[in-house]
Tab-separated table of C-alpha atoms in Angstrom:
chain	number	residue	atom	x	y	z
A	1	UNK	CA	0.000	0.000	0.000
A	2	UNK	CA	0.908	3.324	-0.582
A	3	UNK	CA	0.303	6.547	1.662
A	4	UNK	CA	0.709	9.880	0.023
A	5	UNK	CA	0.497	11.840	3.591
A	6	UNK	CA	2.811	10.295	7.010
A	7	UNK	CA	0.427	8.585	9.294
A	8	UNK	CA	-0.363	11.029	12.494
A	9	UNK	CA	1.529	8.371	14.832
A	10	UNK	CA	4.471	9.636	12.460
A	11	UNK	CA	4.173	12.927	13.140
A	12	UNK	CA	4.132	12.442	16.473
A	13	UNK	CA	7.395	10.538	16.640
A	14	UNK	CA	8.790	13.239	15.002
A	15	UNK	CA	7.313	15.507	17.650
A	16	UNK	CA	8.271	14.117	20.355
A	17	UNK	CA	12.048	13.128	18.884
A	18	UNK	CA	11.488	9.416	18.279
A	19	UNK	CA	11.473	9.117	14.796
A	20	UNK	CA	15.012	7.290	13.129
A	21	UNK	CA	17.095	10.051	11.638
A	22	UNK	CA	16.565	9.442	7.918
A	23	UNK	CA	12.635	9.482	8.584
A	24	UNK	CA	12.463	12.384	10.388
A	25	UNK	CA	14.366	14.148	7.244
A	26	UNK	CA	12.004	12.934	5.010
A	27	UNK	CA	9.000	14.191	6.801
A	28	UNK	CA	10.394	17.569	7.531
A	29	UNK	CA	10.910	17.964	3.855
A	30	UNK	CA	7.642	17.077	3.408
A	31	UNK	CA	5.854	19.091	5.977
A	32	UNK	CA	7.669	22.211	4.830
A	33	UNK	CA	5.374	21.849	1.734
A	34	UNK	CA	2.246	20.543	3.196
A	35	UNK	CA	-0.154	22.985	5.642
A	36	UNK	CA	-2.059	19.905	6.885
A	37	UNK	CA	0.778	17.665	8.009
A	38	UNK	CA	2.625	20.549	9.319
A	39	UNK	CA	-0.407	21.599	11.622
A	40	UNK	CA	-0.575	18.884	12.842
A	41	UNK	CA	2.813	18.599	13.822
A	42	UNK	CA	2.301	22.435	15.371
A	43	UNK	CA	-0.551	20.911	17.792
A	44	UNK	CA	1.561	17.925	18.607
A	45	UNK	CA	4.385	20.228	19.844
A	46	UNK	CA	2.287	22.753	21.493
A	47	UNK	CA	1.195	19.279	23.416
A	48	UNK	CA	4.484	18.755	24.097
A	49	UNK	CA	5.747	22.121	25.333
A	50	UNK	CA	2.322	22.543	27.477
A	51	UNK	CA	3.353	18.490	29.110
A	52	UNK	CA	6.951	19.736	29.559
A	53	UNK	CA	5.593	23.295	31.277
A	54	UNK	CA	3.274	21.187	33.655
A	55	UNK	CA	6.364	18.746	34.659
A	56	UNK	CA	7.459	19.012	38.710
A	57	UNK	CA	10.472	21.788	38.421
A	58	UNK	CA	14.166	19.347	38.591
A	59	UNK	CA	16.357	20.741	41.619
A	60	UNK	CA	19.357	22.604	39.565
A	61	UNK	CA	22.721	23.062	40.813
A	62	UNK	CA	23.420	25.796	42.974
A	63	UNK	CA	25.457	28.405	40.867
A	64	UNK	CA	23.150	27.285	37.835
A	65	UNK	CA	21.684	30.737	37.146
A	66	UNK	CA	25.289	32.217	37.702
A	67	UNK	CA	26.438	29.603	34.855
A	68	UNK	CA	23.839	30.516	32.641
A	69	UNK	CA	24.608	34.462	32.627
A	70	UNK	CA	28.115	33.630	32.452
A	71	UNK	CA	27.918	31.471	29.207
A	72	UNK	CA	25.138	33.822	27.746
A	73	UNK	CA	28.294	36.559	27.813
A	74	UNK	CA	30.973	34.327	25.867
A	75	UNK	CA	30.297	35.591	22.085
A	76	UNK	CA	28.736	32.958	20.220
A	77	UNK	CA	30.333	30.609	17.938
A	78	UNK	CA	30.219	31.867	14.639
A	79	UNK	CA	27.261	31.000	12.432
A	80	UNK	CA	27.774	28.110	9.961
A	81	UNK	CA	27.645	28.615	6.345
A	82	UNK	CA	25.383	26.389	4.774
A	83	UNK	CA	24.927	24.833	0.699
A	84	UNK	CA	22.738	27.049	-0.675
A	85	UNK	CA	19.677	24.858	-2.208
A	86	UNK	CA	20.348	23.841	-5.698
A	87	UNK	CA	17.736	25.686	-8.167
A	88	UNK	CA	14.340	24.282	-7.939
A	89	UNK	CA	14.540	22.116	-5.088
A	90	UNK	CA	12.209	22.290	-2.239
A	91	UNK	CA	13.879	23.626	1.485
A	92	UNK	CA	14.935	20.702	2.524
A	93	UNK	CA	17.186	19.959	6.432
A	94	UNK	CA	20.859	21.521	5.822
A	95	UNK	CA	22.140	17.537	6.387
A	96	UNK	CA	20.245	16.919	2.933
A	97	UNK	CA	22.038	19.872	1.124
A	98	UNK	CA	25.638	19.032	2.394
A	99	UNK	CA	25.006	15.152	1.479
A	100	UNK	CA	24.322	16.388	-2.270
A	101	UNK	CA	27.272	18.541	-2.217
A	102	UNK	CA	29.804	16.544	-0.671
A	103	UNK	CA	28.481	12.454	-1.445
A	104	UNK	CA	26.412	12.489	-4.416
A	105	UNK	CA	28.088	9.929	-7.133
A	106	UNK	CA	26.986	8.472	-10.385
A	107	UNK	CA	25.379	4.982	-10.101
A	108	UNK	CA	24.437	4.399	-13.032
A	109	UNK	CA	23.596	6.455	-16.357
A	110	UNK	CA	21.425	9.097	-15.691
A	111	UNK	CA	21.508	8.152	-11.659
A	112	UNK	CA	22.979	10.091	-9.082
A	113	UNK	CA	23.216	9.122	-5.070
A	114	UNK	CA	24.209	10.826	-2.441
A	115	UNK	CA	23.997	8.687	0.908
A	116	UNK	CA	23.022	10.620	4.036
A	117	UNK	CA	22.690	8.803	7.052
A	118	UNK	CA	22.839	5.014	8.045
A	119	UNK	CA	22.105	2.874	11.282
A	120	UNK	CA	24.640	0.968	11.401
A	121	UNK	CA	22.446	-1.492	13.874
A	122	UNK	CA	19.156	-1.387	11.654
A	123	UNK	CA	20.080	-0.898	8.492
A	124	UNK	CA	17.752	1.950	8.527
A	125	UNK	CA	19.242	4.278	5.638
A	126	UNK	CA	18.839	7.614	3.824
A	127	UNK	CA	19.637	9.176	0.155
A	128	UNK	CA	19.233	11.188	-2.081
A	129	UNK	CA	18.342	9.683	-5.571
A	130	UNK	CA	18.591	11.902	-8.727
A	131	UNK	CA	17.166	10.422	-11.977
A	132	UNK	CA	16.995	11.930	-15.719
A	133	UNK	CA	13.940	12.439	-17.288
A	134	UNK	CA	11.975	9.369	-18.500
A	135	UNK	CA	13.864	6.895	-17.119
A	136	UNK	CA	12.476	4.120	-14.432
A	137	UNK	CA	13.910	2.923	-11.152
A	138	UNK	CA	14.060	-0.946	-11.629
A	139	UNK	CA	11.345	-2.658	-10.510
A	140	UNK	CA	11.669	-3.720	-6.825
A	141	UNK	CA	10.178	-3.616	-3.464
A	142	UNK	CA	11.229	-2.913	0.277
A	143	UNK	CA	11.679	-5.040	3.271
A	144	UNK	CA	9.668	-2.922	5.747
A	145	UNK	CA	9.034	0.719	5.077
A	146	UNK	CA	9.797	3.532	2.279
A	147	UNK	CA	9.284	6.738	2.837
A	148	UNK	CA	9.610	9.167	-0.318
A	149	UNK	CA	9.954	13.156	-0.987
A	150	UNK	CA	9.836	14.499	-4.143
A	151	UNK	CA	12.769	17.668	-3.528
A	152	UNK	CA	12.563	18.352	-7.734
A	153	UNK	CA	10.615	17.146	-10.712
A	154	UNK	CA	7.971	14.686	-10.798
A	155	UNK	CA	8.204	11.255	-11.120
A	156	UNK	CA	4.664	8.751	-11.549
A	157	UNK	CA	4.266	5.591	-10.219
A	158	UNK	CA	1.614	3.398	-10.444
A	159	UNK	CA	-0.848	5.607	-11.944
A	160	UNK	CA	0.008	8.239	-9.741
A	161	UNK	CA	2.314	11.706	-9.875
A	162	UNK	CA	4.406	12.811	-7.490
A	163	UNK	CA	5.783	16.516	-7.214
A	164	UNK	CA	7.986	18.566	-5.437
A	165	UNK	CA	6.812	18.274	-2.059
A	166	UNK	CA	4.743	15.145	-2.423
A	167	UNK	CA	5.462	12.453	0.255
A	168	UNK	CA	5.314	8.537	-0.809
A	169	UNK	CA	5.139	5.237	2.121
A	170	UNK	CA	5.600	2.086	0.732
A	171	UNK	CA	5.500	-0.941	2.348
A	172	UNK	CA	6.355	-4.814	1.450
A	173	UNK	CA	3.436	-5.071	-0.704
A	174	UNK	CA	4.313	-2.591	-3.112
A	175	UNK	CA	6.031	-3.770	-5.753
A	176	UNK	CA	6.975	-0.818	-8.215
A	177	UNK	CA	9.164	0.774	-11.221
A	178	UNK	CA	8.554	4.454	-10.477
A	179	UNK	CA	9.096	6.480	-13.378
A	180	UNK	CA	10.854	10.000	-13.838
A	181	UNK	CA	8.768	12.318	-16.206
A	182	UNK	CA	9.995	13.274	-19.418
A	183	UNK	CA	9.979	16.883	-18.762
A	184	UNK	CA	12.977	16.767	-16.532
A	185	UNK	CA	15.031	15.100	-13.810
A	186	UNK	CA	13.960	14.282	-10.246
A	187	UNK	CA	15.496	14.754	-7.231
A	188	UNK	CA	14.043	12.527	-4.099
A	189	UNK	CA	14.822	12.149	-0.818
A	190	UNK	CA	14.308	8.314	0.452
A	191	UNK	CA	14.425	6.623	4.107
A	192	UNK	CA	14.184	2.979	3.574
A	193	UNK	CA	14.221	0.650	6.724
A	194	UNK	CA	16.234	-1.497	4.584
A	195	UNK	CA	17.957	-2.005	1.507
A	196	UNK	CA	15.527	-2.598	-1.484
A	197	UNK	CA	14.905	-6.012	-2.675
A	198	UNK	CA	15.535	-6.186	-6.578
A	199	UNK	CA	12.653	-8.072	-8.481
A	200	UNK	CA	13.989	-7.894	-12.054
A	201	UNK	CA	17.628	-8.759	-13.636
A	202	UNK	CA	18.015	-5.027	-14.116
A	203	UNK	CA	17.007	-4.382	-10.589
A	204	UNK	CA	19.386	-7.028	-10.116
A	205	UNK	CA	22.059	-5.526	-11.667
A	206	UNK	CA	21.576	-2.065	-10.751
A	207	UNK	CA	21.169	-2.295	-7.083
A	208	UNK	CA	24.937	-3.466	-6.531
A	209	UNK	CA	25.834	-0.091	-8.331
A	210	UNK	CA	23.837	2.072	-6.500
A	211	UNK	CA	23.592	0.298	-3.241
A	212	UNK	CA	20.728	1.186	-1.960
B	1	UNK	CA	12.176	1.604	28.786
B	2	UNK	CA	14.140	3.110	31.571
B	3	UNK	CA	11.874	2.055	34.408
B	4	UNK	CA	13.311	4.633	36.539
B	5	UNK	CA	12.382	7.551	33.800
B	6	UNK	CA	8.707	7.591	34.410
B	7	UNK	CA	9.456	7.745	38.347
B	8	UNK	CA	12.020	10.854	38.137
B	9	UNK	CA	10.851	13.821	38.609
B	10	UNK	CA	7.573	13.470	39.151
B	11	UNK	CA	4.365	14.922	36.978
B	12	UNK	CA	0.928	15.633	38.247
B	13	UNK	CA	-2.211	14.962	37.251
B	14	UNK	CA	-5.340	16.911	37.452
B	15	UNK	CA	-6.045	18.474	40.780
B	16	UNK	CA	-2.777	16.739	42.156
B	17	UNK	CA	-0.595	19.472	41.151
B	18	UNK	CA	0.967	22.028	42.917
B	19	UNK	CA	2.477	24.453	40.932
B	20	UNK	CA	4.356	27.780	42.765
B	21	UNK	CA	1.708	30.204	44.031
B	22	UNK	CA	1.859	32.711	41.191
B	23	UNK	CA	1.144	30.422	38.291
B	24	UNK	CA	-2.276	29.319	39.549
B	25	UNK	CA	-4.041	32.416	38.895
B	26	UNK	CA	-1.814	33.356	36.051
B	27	UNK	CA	-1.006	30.921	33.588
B	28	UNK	CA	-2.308	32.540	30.177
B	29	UNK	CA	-0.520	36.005	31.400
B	30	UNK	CA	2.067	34.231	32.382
B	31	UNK	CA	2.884	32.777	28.859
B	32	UNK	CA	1.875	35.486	27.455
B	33	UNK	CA	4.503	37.584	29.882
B	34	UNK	CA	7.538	34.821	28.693
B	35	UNK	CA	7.183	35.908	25.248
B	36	UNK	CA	7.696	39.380	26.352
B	37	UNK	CA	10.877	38.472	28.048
B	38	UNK	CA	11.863	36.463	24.909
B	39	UNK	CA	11.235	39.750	22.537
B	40	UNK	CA	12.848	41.634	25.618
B	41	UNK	CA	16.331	39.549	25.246
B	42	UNK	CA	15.965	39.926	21.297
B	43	UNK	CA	15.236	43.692	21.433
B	44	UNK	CA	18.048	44.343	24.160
B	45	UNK	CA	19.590	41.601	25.457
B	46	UNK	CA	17.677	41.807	28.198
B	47	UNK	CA	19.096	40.014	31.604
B	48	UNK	CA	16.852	40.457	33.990
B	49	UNK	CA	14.091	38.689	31.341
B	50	UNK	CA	16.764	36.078	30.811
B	51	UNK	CA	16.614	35.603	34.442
B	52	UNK	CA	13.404	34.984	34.515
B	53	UNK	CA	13.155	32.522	31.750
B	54	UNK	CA	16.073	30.848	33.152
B	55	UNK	CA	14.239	29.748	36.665
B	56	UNK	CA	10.834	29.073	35.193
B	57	UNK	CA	12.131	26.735	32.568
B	58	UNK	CA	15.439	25.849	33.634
B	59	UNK	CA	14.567	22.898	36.039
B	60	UNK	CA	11.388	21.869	33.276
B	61	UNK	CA	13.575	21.220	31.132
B	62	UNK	CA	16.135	19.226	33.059
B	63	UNK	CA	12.576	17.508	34.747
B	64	UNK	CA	12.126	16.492	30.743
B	65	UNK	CA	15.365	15.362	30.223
B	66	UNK	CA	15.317	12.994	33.919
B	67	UNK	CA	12.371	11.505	31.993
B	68	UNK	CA	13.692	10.845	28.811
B	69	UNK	CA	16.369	8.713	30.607
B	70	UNK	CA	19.155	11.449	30.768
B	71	UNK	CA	21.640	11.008	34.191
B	72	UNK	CA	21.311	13.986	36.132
B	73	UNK	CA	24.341	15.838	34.911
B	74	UNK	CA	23.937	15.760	31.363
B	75	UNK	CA	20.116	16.764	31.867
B	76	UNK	CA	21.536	19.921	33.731
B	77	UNK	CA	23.604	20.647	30.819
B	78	UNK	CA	21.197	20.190	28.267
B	79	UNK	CA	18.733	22.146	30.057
B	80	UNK	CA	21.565	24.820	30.285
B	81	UNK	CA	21.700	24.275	26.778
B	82	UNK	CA	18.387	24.726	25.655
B	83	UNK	CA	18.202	28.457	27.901
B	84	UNK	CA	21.312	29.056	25.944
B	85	UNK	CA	20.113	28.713	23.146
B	86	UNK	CA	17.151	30.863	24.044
B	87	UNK	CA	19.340	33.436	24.572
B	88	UNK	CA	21.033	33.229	21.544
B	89	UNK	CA	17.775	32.342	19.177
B	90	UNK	CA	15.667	34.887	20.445
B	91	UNK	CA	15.136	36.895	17.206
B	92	UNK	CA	14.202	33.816	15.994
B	93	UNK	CA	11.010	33.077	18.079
B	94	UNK	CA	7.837	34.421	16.718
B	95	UNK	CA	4.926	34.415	18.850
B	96	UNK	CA	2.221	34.366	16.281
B	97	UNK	CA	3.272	30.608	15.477
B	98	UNK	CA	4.084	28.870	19.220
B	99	UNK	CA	4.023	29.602	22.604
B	100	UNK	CA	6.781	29.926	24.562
B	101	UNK	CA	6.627	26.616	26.080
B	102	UNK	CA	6.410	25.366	22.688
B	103	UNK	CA	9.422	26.841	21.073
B	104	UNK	CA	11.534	25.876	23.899
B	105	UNK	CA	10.125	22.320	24.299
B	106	UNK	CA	11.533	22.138	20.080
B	107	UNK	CA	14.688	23.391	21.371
B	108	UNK	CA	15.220	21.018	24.100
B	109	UNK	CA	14.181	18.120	22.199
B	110	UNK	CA	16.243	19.133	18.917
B	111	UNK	CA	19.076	19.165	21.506
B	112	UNK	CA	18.653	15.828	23.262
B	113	UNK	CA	18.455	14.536	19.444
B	114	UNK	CA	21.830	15.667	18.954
B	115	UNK	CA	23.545	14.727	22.222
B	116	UNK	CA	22.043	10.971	21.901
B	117	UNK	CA	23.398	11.198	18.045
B	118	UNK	CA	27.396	12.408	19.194
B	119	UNK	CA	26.948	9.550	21.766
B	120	UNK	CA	26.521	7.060	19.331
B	121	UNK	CA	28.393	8.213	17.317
B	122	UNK	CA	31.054	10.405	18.599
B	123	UNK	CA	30.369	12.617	15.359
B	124	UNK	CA	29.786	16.529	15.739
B	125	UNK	CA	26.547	18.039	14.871
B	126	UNK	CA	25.715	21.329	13.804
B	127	UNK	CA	23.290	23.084	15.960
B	128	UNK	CA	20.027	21.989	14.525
B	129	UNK	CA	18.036	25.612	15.995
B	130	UNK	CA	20.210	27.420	13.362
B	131	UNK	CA	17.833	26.334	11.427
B	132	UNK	CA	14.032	27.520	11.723
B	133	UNK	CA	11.708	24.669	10.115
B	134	UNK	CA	10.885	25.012	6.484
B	135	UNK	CA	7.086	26.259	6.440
B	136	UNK	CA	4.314	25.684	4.016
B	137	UNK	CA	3.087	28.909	3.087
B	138	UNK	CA	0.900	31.340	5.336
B	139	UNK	CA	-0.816	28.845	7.966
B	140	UNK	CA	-3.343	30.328	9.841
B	141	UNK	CA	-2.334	28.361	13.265
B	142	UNK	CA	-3.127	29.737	15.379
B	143	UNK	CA	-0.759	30.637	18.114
B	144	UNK	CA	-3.697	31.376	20.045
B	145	UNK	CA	-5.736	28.200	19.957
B	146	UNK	CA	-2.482	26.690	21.011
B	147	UNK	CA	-1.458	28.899	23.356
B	148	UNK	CA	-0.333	27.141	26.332
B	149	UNK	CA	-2.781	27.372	28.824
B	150	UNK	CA	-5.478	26.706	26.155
B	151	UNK	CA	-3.466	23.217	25.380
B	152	UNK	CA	-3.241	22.659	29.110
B	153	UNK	CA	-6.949	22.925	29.485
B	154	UNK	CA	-7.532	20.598	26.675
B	155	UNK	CA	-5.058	17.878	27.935
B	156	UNK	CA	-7.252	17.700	31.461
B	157	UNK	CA	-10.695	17.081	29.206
B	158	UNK	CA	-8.924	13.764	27.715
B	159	UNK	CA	-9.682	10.687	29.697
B	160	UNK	CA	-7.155	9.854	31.865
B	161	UNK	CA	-6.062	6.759	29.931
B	162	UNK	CA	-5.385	8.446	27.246
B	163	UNK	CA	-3.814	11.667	28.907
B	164	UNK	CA	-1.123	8.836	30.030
B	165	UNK	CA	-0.454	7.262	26.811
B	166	UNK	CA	0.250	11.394	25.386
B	167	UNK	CA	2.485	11.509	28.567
B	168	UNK	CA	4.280	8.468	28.221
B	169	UNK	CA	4.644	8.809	24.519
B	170	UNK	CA	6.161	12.512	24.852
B	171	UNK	CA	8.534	11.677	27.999
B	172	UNK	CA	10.172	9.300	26.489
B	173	UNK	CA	11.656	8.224	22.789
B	174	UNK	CA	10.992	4.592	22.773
B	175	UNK	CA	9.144	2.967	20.284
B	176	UNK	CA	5.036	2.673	21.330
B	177	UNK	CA	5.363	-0.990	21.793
B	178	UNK	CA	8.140	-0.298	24.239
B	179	UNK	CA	5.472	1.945	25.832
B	180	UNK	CA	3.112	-0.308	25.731
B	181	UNK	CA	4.914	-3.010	27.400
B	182	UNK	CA	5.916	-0.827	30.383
B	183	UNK	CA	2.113	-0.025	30.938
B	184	UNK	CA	1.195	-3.893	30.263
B	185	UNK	CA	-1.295	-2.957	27.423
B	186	UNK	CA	-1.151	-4.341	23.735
B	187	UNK	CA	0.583	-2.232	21.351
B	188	UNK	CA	-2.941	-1.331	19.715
B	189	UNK	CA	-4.616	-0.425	22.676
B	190	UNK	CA	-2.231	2.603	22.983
B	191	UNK	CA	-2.062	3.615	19.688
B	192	UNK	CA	-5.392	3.562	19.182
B	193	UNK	CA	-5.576	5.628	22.986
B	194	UNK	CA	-2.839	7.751	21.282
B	195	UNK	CA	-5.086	8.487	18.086
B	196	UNK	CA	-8.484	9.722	20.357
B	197	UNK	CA	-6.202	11.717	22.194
B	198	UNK	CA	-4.611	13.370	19.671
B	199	UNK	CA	-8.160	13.488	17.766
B	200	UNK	CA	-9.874	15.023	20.679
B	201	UNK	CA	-6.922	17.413	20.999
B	202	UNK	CA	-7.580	18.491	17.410
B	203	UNK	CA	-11.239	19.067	17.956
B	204	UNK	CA	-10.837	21.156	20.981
B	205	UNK	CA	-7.969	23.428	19.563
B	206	UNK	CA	-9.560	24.059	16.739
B	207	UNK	CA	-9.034	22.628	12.913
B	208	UNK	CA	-5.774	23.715	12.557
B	209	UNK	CA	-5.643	21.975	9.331
């Protein structure tokens, strides 16, 4: 099955800072483009701040005050400069940007990756996966979950288009070749519980290239 | 689950609670008052505001971080942290799109994220409140409807079952079933406690969607 919005359980991982890394990138990419989703991650942090507010006050340590105005007088550390976005990409989290400047390689012709992050104990991963126009991911599926965020262009996939912004869950059932439009290339942004499992001899051979 | 987490500290429930004198009268004013100190540090680095900030949600935070399993000293630091940060991010908070409580709750969690990450690790990460969220276009949310004594009220309408399952779920950042196998209960039983609560939540804040 398919799910083109996260599940609210989702969201409120992400709220409350228990969703895996890769995960939590692809649903802030997708919730800077989406008012609903992003609502209701709003209410689920206002829950949050208002539980936090009502918690019994921890004892701090005597001089912690006299810490606090101390450290609040140091200059601060000078502000990082980040990628900029490349040209019609969504805002996506700065670890997205600096992955496609500084890991993206060619996997295959008209395929670019860029690995983000990986759990080691898991095997829960993230990408980025750039694709020229018209050309098809090989078909496969997933052990566990996908999650999916179109950053650039438009690819379709089983009757259905995705755009910049669009968010994509599939689980083991799906078995798909999602397809880049013609009219361009397409950036997405991809946590996968687990590596994908290749159901074709071009899946076959393309996954060891990519490795994903 | 870190049994000891959900005894630390200590939350209340309902009538239970016994908050310092000056809050029970004057919650909404109250939040509304710590977003003047925030704009008050942004405008002028104001001390005396910080001051202020500093003992209110100071030893929350640190309560939070006792909860989410933190040892004592690194829940002091991050809760020095997160005021820190306060300080430093003030420009940054806009009250027309969280409370106060709110935008420092974000803050704490984004940096008990990052500590758990360099433990694991041992790899540096970039301040993650550099960075305000990415936001879909104009979203009429209501800072209002969520403003925090507004949310408080609505937590104390859910049924207490389910006001647990939104406390459990939010002090801590287990998996559910890990959750649900502290409180004995099968894994659907609190998700599906989980989705009333947060659908009930939604009704009484208003459609924010």
């Amino acid at each position: 099955m398919t799910q083109r919005h996260p599940s609210e359980e989702m969201i409120l991982d992400l709220a409350r800072g228990a969703l895996e890394r890769g995960r939590a990138l692809v649903l802030r990419a997708h919730l800077g483009a989406c008012t609903a989703c992003h609502a209701q991650l709003r209410l689920a942090e206002a829950v949050g701040g208002a539980l936090v507010d009502e918690l019994a006050p921890a004892d701090l340590a005597a001089d912690a005050l006299e810490r606090a105005l101390a450290a609040i007088d140091r200059p601060p550390p000078p502000p990082v400069s980040r990628a900029a976005p490349p040209p019609g990409w969504i805002r996506v989290p700065a670890d997205v940007l600096e992955a496609a400047e500084r890991r993206r390689r060619w996997a295959a012709p008209g395929v670019w990756v860029a690995p983000i992050s990986r759990d080691r104990r898991t095997g829960a991963r993230s990408y980025l996966l750039g694709i020229g126009p018209g050309i098809a991911v090989p078909t496969h599926t997933h052990k566990g979950t996908e999650l999916v965020c179109v950053l650039k262009g438009a690819f379709e996939d089983r009757g259905e288009v995705y755009r910049p912004g669009d968010f994509a869950e599939s689980d083991e059932s799906v078995e798909h070749q999602p397809r880049v439009t013609r009219d361009g290339d397409c950036v997405c942004l991809v946590a996968a519980d687990s590596a994908l499992v290749p159901r074709s001899l071009t899946a076959h051979l393309f996954q060891p290239f990519v490795r994903i | 689950m870190n049994a000891l987490a959900f005894d630390h500290g200590g939350y209340h429930r309902g009538g239970a609670r016994a908050r310092p004198p000056f809050r029970m009268t004057a919650a909404p004013a109250a939040a509304d008052g710590f977003a003047d100190m925030i704009g008050a540090i942004a405008a002028r680095a104001d001390r005396a505001a910080f001051a202020t900030l500093f003992s209110h949600f100071a030893p929350r935070v640190k309560s939070y971080m006792l909860r989410l399993g933190a040892e004592p000293l690194q829940a002091e630091e991050l809760a020095q942290e997160t005021l820190l940060t306060v300080w430093r991010k003030a420009a940054a908070f806009d009250r027309t799109k969280a409370a106060p409580s709110t935008w420092i709750f974000t803050i704490a969690r984004n940096l008990r994220i990052d500590a758990a990450r360099r433990e694991r690790r041992g790899e540096p990460v970039e301040d993650p409140s550099d960075e305000p969220d990415a936001e879909p276009g104009p979203d009429a949310v209501l800072a209002a409807a969520q403003s925090e004594g507004r949310v408080r009220h609505a937590l104390l309408k859910l049924p207490p079952e389910q006001a647990e399952v939104v406390r459990l779920s939010f002090f801590s950042d287990k998996p559910h079933a890990e959750i649900a196998a502290a409180l004995h209960l099968p894994l659907g039983t609190v998700k599906s406690r989980l989705r009333l609560a947060m659908g009930r939540l939604r009704d009484l804040l208003g459609d924010l969607a």
